[in-house]
PDB file of C-alpha atoms in Angstrom:
ATOM      1  CA  MET A   1      20.177   3.630 -31.494  1.00  0.00           C
ATOM      2  CA  PRO A   2      20.897   1.870 -28.181  1.00  0.00           C
ATOM      3  CA  GLU A   3      22.304  -1.638 -28.330  1.00  0.00           C
ATOM      4  CA  ALA A   4      21.669  -4.613 -26.049  1.00  0.00           C
ATOM      5  CA  SER A   5      25.035  -4.055 -24.359  1.00  0.00           C
ATOM      6  CA  ASP A   6      23.855  -0.603 -23.230  1.00  0.00           C
ATOM      7  CA  PHE A   7      21.414  -2.159 -20.756  1.00  0.00           C
ATOM      8  CA  TYR A   8      21.605  -4.156 -17.558  1.00  0.00           C
ATOM      9  CA  SER A   9      19.333  -7.111 -18.307  1.00  0.00           C
ATOM     10  CA  TYR A  10      18.453  -9.656 -15.642  1.00  0.00           C
ATOM     11  CA  ASP A  11      15.776 -11.908 -14.160  1.00  0.00           C
ATOM     12  CA  PRO A  12      14.707 -10.232 -10.886  1.00  0.00           C
ATOM     13  CA  ALA A  13      13.955 -13.635  -9.340  1.00  0.00           C
ATOM     14  CA  ALA A  14      17.643 -14.491  -9.716  1.00  0.00           C
ATOM     15  CA  GLY A  15      18.976 -11.250  -8.243  1.00  0.00           C
ATOM     16  CA  HIS A  16      20.325  -8.053  -9.778  1.00  0.00           C
ATOM     17  CA  PRO A  17      23.759  -6.752 -10.890  1.00  0.00           C
ATOM     18  CA  LEU A  18      23.640  -3.365  -9.115  1.00  0.00           C
ATOM     19  CA  ALA A  19      24.696  -2.176  -5.682  1.00  0.00           C
ATOM     20  CA  HIS A  20      21.065  -1.787  -4.600  1.00  0.00           C
ATOM     21  CA  ASP A  21      17.945  -3.477  -5.968  1.00  0.00           C
ATOM     22  CA  PRO A  22      16.502  -0.935  -8.441  1.00  0.00           C
ATOM     23  CA  ILE A  23      13.099  -2.558  -8.934  1.00  0.00           C
ATOM     24  CA  LYS A  24      11.395  -0.228  -6.454  1.00  0.00           C
ATOM     25  CA  SER A  25      12.837   2.832  -8.193  1.00  0.00           C
ATOM     26  CA  PHE A  26      11.489   2.320 -11.708  1.00  0.00           C
ATOM     27  CA  VAL A  27       7.910   3.382 -11.023  1.00  0.00           C
ATOM     28  CA  ALA A  28       8.797   6.611  -9.343  1.00  0.00           C
ATOM     29  CA  PRO A  29       8.152   8.523  -7.378  1.00  0.00           C
ATOM     30  CA  ARG A  30       5.644   6.340  -5.545  1.00  0.00           C
ATOM     31  CA  PRO A  31       2.963   7.955  -3.368  1.00  0.00           C
ATOM     32  CA  ILE A  32       2.953   6.921   0.257  1.00  0.00           C
ATOM     33  CA  GLY A  33      -0.051   5.225   1.792  1.00  0.00           C
ATOM     34  CA  TRP A  34       0.050   6.372   5.424  1.00  0.00           C
ATOM     35  CA  MET A  35      -2.567   3.993   6.732  1.00  0.00           C
ATOM     36  CA  SER A  36      -4.499   4.288   9.947  1.00  0.00           C
ATOM     37  CA  THR A  37      -6.219   1.124  11.140  1.00  0.00           C
ATOM     38  CA  VAL A  38      -7.718  -0.172  14.367  1.00  0.00           C
ATOM     39  CA  ALA A  39      -7.341  -3.679  15.779  1.00  0.00           C
ATOM     40  CA  ALA A  40     -10.307  -5.692  16.969  1.00  0.00           C
ATOM     41  CA  ASP A  41      -9.390  -4.756  20.555  1.00  0.00           C
ATOM     42  CA  GLY A  42      -9.324  -1.041  19.705  1.00  0.00           C
ATOM     43  CA  THR A  43      -5.534  -0.583  19.470  1.00  0.00           C
ATOM     44  CA  ARG A  44      -4.665   2.129  16.947  1.00  0.00           C
ATOM     45  CA  ASN A  45      -2.087   1.526  14.229  1.00  0.00           C
ATOM     46  CA  LEU A  46      -0.424   3.975  11.850  1.00  0.00           C
ATOM     47  CA  ALA A  47       2.040   2.770   9.213  1.00  0.00           C
ATOM     48  CA  PRO A  48       3.377   3.897   5.811  1.00  0.00           C
ATOM     49  CA  PHE A  49       3.226   1.807   2.640  1.00  0.00           C
ATOM     50  CA  SER A  50       4.993   2.840  -0.559  1.00  0.00           C
ATOM     51  CA  PHE A  51       3.175   0.232  -2.639  1.00  0.00           C
ATOM     52  CA  PHE A  52       0.004   2.314  -2.734  1.00  0.00           C
ATOM     53  CA  THR A  53      -2.184   3.761  -5.473  1.00  0.00           C
ATOM     54  CA  MET A  54      -5.584   4.981  -6.649  1.00  0.00           C
ATOM     55  CA  LEU A  55      -7.445   2.278  -8.579  1.00  0.00           C
ATOM     56  CA  ALA A  56     -10.761   3.707  -9.759  1.00  0.00           C
ATOM     57  CA  ALA A  57     -12.657   6.983  -9.736  1.00  0.00           C
ATOM     58  CA  SER A  58     -16.256   5.743  -9.574  1.00  0.00           C
ATOM     59  CA  PRO A  59     -16.591   4.060  -7.199  1.00  0.00           C
ATOM     60  CA  THR A  60     -13.500   5.611  -5.650  1.00  0.00           C
ATOM     61  CA  LEU A  61     -11.138   2.735  -4.882  1.00  0.00           C
ATOM     62  CA  LEU A  62      -7.607   2.850  -3.517  1.00  0.00           C
ATOM     63  CA  GLY A  63      -5.307   0.212  -2.176  1.00  0.00           C
ATOM     64  CA  PHE A  64      -2.028  -0.692  -0.543  1.00  0.00           C
ATOM     65  CA  SER A  65       0.118  -3.787  -0.639  1.00  0.00           C
ATOM     66  CA  SER A  66       1.396  -5.333   2.572  1.00  0.00           C
ATOM     67  CA  ASN A  67       4.629  -7.233   2.024  1.00  0.00           C
ATOM     68  CA  GLY A  68       4.232  -9.805   4.756  1.00  0.00           C
ATOM     69  CA  ARG A  69       1.477  -9.980   7.329  1.00  0.00           C
ATOM     70  CA  SER A  70       1.638  -6.489   8.803  1.00  0.00           C
ATOM     71  CA  ASP A  71      -0.515  -5.195  11.638  1.00  0.00           C
ATOM     72  CA  SER A  72      -2.273  -2.948   9.097  1.00  0.00           C
ATOM     73  CA  LEU A  73      -3.271  -6.017   7.074  1.00  0.00           C
ATOM     74  CA  ALA A  74      -4.453  -7.893  10.168  1.00  0.00           C
ATOM     75  CA  ASN A  75      -6.519  -4.902  11.278  1.00  0.00           C
ATOM     76  CA  ALA A  76      -8.050  -4.442   7.820  1.00  0.00           C
ATOM     77  CA  GLU A  77      -9.015  -8.116   7.825  1.00  0.00           C
ATOM     78  CA  ALA A  78     -10.468  -7.910  11.330  1.00  0.00           C
ATOM     79  CA  THR A  79     -12.395  -4.650  11.101  1.00  0.00           C
ATOM     80  CA  GLY A  80     -12.786  -3.989   7.358  1.00  0.00           C
ATOM     81  CA  GLU A  81     -11.731  -0.352   7.503  1.00  0.00           C
ATOM     82  CA  PHE A  82      -8.737   1.963   7.042  1.00  0.00           C
ATOM     83  CA  THR A  83      -7.989   5.647   6.587  1.00  0.00           C
ATOM     84  CA  TRP A  84      -5.381   6.949   4.163  1.00  0.00           C
ATOM     85  CA  ASN A  85      -3.462  10.104   5.064  1.00  0.00           C
ATOM     86  CA  LEU A  86      -1.337  12.181   2.691  1.00  0.00           C
ATOM     87  CA  VAL A  87       2.206  12.793   3.984  1.00  0.00           C
ATOM     88  CA  PRO A  88       3.319  16.426   3.574  1.00  0.00           C
ATOM     89  CA  ARG A  89       7.001  17.333   3.751  1.00  0.00           C
ATOM     90  CA  ASP A  90       6.811  18.617   7.313  1.00  0.00           C
ATOM     91  CA  LEU A  91       5.538  15.223   8.500  1.00  0.00           C
ATOM     92  CA  ALA A  92       8.041  13.094   6.578  1.00  0.00           C
ATOM     93  CA  GLU A  93      10.282  12.402   9.556  1.00  0.00           C
ATOM     94  CA  VAL A  94       7.287  11.624  11.759  1.00  0.00           C
ATOM     95  CA  MET A  95       5.924   9.279   9.096  1.00  0.00           C
ATOM     96  CA  ASN A  96       9.270   7.516   9.041  1.00  0.00           C
ATOM     97  CA  GLU A  97       9.054   6.939  12.802  1.00  0.00           C
ATOM     98  CA  THR A  98       5.799   5.055  12.287  1.00  0.00           C
ATOM     99  CA  SER A  99       7.578   2.598   9.973  1.00  0.00           C
ATOM    100  CA  ALA A 100       9.365   1.034  12.965  1.00  0.00           C
ATOM    101  CA  VAL A 101       8.667  -2.651  13.538  1.00  0.00           C
ATOM    102  CA  VAL A 102       6.922  -2.812  16.900  1.00  0.00           C
ATOM    103  CA  ALA A 103       4.527  -5.148  18.684  1.00  0.00           C
ATOM    104  CA  PRO A 104       0.853  -5.107  17.628  1.00  0.00           C
ATOM    105  CA  SER A 105      -0.029  -3.695  21.051  1.00  0.00           C
ATOM    106  CA  VAL A 106       1.917  -0.479  20.353  1.00  0.00           C
ATOM    107  CA  ASP A 107      -0.086   2.592  19.348  1.00  0.00           C
ATOM    108  CA  GLU A 108       2.003   4.282  16.622  1.00  0.00           C
ATOM    109  CA  PHE A 109       0.056   7.530  16.973  1.00  0.00           C
ATOM    110  CA  ALA A 110       1.305   7.741  20.553  1.00  0.00           C
ATOM    111  CA  LEU A 111       4.739   6.338  19.701  1.00  0.00           C
ATOM    112  CA  ALA A 112       5.478   9.051  17.120  1.00  0.00           C
ATOM    113  CA  GLY A 113       3.518  11.829  18.848  1.00  0.00           C
ATOM    114  CA  VAL A 114       0.977  12.105  16.017  1.00  0.00           C
ATOM    115  CA  GLU A 115      -2.192  14.030  16.818  1.00  0.00           C
ATOM    116  CA  SER A 116      -5.379  12.485  15.456  1.00  0.00           C
ATOM    117  CA  LEU A 117      -8.880  13.540  14.555  1.00  0.00           C
ATOM    118  CA  PRO A 118     -11.851  11.172  14.664  1.00  0.00           C
ATOM    119  CA  SER A 119     -13.115   9.907  11.352  1.00  0.00           C
ATOM    120  CA  GLU A 120     -16.773  10.457  10.524  1.00  0.00           C
ATOM    121  CA  VAL A 121     -17.734   7.082   9.022  1.00  0.00           C
ATOM    122  CA  VAL A 122     -15.066   4.520   9.937  1.00  0.00           C
ATOM    123  CA  LYS A 123     -13.377   3.756  13.247  1.00  0.00           C
ATOM    124  CA  PRO A 124      -9.716   4.402  12.289  1.00  0.00           C
ATOM    125  CA  GLY A 125      -8.952   8.049  13.005  1.00  0.00           C
ATOM    126  CA  ARG A 126      -7.020  10.371  10.715  1.00  0.00           C
ATOM    127  CA  VAL A 127      -3.781  12.302  11.049  1.00  0.00           C
ATOM    128  CA  ALA A 128      -4.816  15.771  12.186  1.00  0.00           C
ATOM    129  CA  ALA A 129      -1.988  17.587  10.364  1.00  0.00           C
ATOM    130  CA  SER A 130      -2.449  15.724   7.083  1.00  0.00           C
ATOM    131  CA  PRO A 131      -3.955  17.990   4.385  1.00  0.00           C
ATOM    132  CA  VAL A 132      -5.871  15.095   2.800  1.00  0.00           C
ATOM    133  CA  SER A 133      -7.406  12.026   4.439  1.00  0.00           C
ATOM    134  CA  ILE A 134      -9.718   9.419   2.932  1.00  0.00           C
ATOM    135  CA  GLU A 135     -11.851   7.090   5.033  1.00  0.00           C
ATOM    136  CA  CYS A 136     -12.250   3.676   3.387  1.00  0.00           C
ATOM    137  CA  VAL A 137     -14.244   0.478   3.777  1.00  0.00           C
ATOM    138  CA  VAL A 138     -12.407  -2.649   2.636  1.00  0.00           C
ATOM    139  CA  THR A 139     -13.866  -4.223  -0.510  1.00  0.00           C
ATOM    140  CA  GLN A 140     -11.227  -6.860  -1.281  1.00  0.00           C
ATOM    141  CA  ILE A 141      -8.052  -8.333   0.136  1.00  0.00           C
ATOM    142  CA  VAL A 142      -6.158 -10.100  -2.620  1.00  0.00           C
ATOM    143  CA  ALA A 143      -3.497 -12.676  -1.813  1.00  0.00           C
ATOM    144  CA  LEU A 144      -0.794 -12.084  -4.421  1.00  0.00           C
ATOM    145  CA  VAL A 145       0.885 -15.042  -6.147  1.00  0.00           C
ATOM    146  CA  ASP A 146       3.768 -15.578  -8.540  1.00  0.00           C
ATOM    147  CA  ARG A 147       3.472 -16.970 -12.061  1.00  0.00           C
ATOM    148  CA  ASN A 148       3.434 -20.523 -10.666  1.00  0.00           C
ATOM    149  CA  GLY A 149       0.617 -19.781  -8.282  1.00  0.00           C
ATOM    150  CA  ALA A 150       2.856 -19.780  -5.203  1.00  0.00           C
ATOM    151  CA  SER A 151       2.208 -17.217  -2.500  1.00  0.00           C
ATOM    152  CA  ALA A 152       4.133 -13.963  -2.886  1.00  0.00           C
ATOM    153  CA  GLU A 153       3.702 -13.380   0.859  1.00  0.00           C
ATOM    154  CA  SER A 154       2.063 -10.062  -0.039  1.00  0.00           C
ATOM    155  CA  TRP A 155      -1.554  -8.974   0.214  1.00  0.00           C
ATOM    156  CA  PHE A 156      -3.248  -6.134  -1.672  1.00  0.00           C
ATOM    157  CA  VAL A 157      -5.883  -4.354   0.416  1.00  0.00           C
ATOM    158  CA  ILE A 158      -8.503  -2.454  -1.575  1.00  0.00           C
ATOM    159  CA  GLY A 159     -10.913   0.005  -0.020  1.00  0.00           C
ATOM    160  CA  GLN A 160     -13.762   2.196  -1.202  1.00  0.00           C
ATOM    161  CA  ALA A 161     -13.730   5.837  -0.125  1.00  0.00           C
ATOM    162  CA  VAL A 162     -16.685   6.742   2.060  1.00  0.00           C
ATOM    163  CA  ARG A 163     -15.523  10.135   3.306  1.00  0.00           C
ATOM    164  CA  VAL A 164     -12.868  12.569   2.024  1.00  0.00           C
ATOM    165  CA  HIS A 165     -11.253  15.394   4.016  1.00  0.00           C
ATOM    166  CA  VAL A 166      -9.355  18.125   2.136  1.00  0.00           C
ATOM    167  CA  ALA A 167      -7.700  21.081   3.877  1.00  0.00           C
ATOM    168  CA  ARG A 168      -9.223  24.335   2.637  1.00  0.00           C
ATOM    169  CA  ASN A 169      -5.782  25.930   2.249  1.00  0.00           C
ATOM    170  CA  THR A 170      -4.932  23.422  -0.495  1.00  0.00           C
ATOM    171  CA  VAL A 171      -7.823  24.540  -2.733  1.00  0.00           C
ATOM    172  CA  ARG A 172      -7.352  27.363  -5.258  1.00  0.00           C
ATOM    173  CA  ASP A 173     -10.432  28.690  -7.083  1.00  0.00           C
ATOM    174  CA  GLY A 174     -12.247  25.435  -6.477  1.00  0.00           C
ATOM    175  CA  VAL A 175      -9.366  23.246  -7.725  1.00  0.00           C
ATOM    176  CA  TYR A 176      -7.195  21.131  -5.433  1.00  0.00           C
ATOM    177  CA  ASP A 177      -3.565  22.287  -5.689  1.00  0.00           C
ATOM    178  CA  ILE A 178      -1.301  19.330  -5.013  1.00  0.00           C
ATOM    179  CA  THR A 179       1.748  21.552  -4.551  1.00  0.00           C
ATOM    180  CA  ALA A 180      -0.011  23.327  -1.680  1.00  0.00           C
ATOM    181  CA  ALA A 181      -0.271  19.957   0.058  1.00  0.00           C
ATOM    182  CA  ASN A 182       3.481  19.458  -0.543  1.00  0.00           C
ATOM    183  CA  PRO A 183       3.386  15.636  -0.609  1.00  0.00           C
ATOM    184  CA  VAL A 184       6.482  13.496  -0.273  1.00  0.00           C
ATOM    185  CA  MET A 185       7.005  10.388  -2.374  1.00  0.00           C
ATOM    186  CA  ARG A 186       9.255   7.344  -2.148  1.00  0.00           C
ATOM    187  CA  ALA A 187      11.897   7.097  -4.860  1.00  0.00           C
ATOM    188  CA  GLY A 188      13.648   3.778  -4.250  1.00  0.00           C
ATOM    189  CA  GLY A 189      17.201   3.224  -3.132  1.00  0.00           C
ATOM    190  CA  PRO A 190      17.964   2.850   0.554  1.00  0.00           C
ATOM    191  CA  SER A 191      16.623   6.259   1.576  1.00  0.00           C
ATOM    192  CA  ALA A 192      15.493   8.441  -1.362  1.00  0.00           C
ATOM    193  CA  TYR A 193      12.365  10.584  -1.189  1.00  0.00           C
ATOM    194  CA  TYR A 194      11.234  13.491  -3.351  1.00  0.00           C
ATOM    195  CA  GLY A 195       8.908  16.441  -3.017  1.00  0.00           C
ATOM    196  CA  LEU A 196       6.826  18.095  -5.698  1.00  0.00           C
ATOM    197  CA  ALA A 197       7.820  21.482  -7.113  1.00  0.00           C
ATOM    198  CA  ALA A 198       5.330  23.790  -8.839  1.00  0.00           C
ATOM    199  CA  ASP A 199       7.859  24.790 -11.500  1.00  0.00           C
ATOM    200  CA  THR A 200       7.973  21.225 -12.857  1.00  0.00           C
ATOM    201  CA  ARG A 201       4.326  21.357 -13.959  1.00  0.00           C
ATOM    202  CA  PHE A 202       3.226  21.179 -17.586  1.00  0.00           C
ATOM    203  CA  ASP A 203      -0.240  20.631 -19.040  1.00  0.00           C
ATOM    204  CA  LEU A 204      -1.565  18.185 -21.647  1.00  0.00           C
ATOM    205  CA  ARG A 205      -5.144  17.586 -22.722  1.00  0.00           C
ATOM    206  CA  ARG A 206      -6.417  14.313 -24.115  1.00  0.00           C
ATOM    207  CA  PRO A 207      -7.068  14.385 -27.856  1.00  0.00           C
ATOM    208  CA  GLY A 208     -10.585  15.537 -28.632  1.00  0.00           C
ATOM    209  CA  MET A 209     -11.078  17.291 -25.307  1.00  0.00           C
TER     210      MET A 209
END
């Protein structure tokens, strides 16, 4: 049986005892929200967010958290739309280029040499080489706060899917095969990412099903 001395125990608000803050590594690996948005003046933006997740199936809701007032947040506020793009392994380095801090007037699609396709419902285009893209209309932008009600300087942007694009070569017998999409995921630390290997799969069914 483990004892208390076997654990690092600390208040994250007061810092941590390790060489690198581990808090981002615990929920891992984290999917990447590669978000395409458009500013009010039409400038395109493409940026990755590792605080990203699916929230509901019906209606289909997904969201990303902007730590600080990013251009993606400003664009979502201004236009009410975004497009999520899955990041496959062969686009990981390109995705990383779009994480650079640049002026709002910079088009990250052009900056990183990313080819785009027009979306069908919303204005923000999608990454042409991404095997999965989801067009979304913003439903909520939540200003996050700490336990005392003070601003966390982070905003959670929630959108409802209005159009989904799935590459045909990722579908096997009518079932989407996530390993065919070969997504990359953030794993904390200063630089760690992981892929997804088919030989790590196992199956469980909910009781009664």
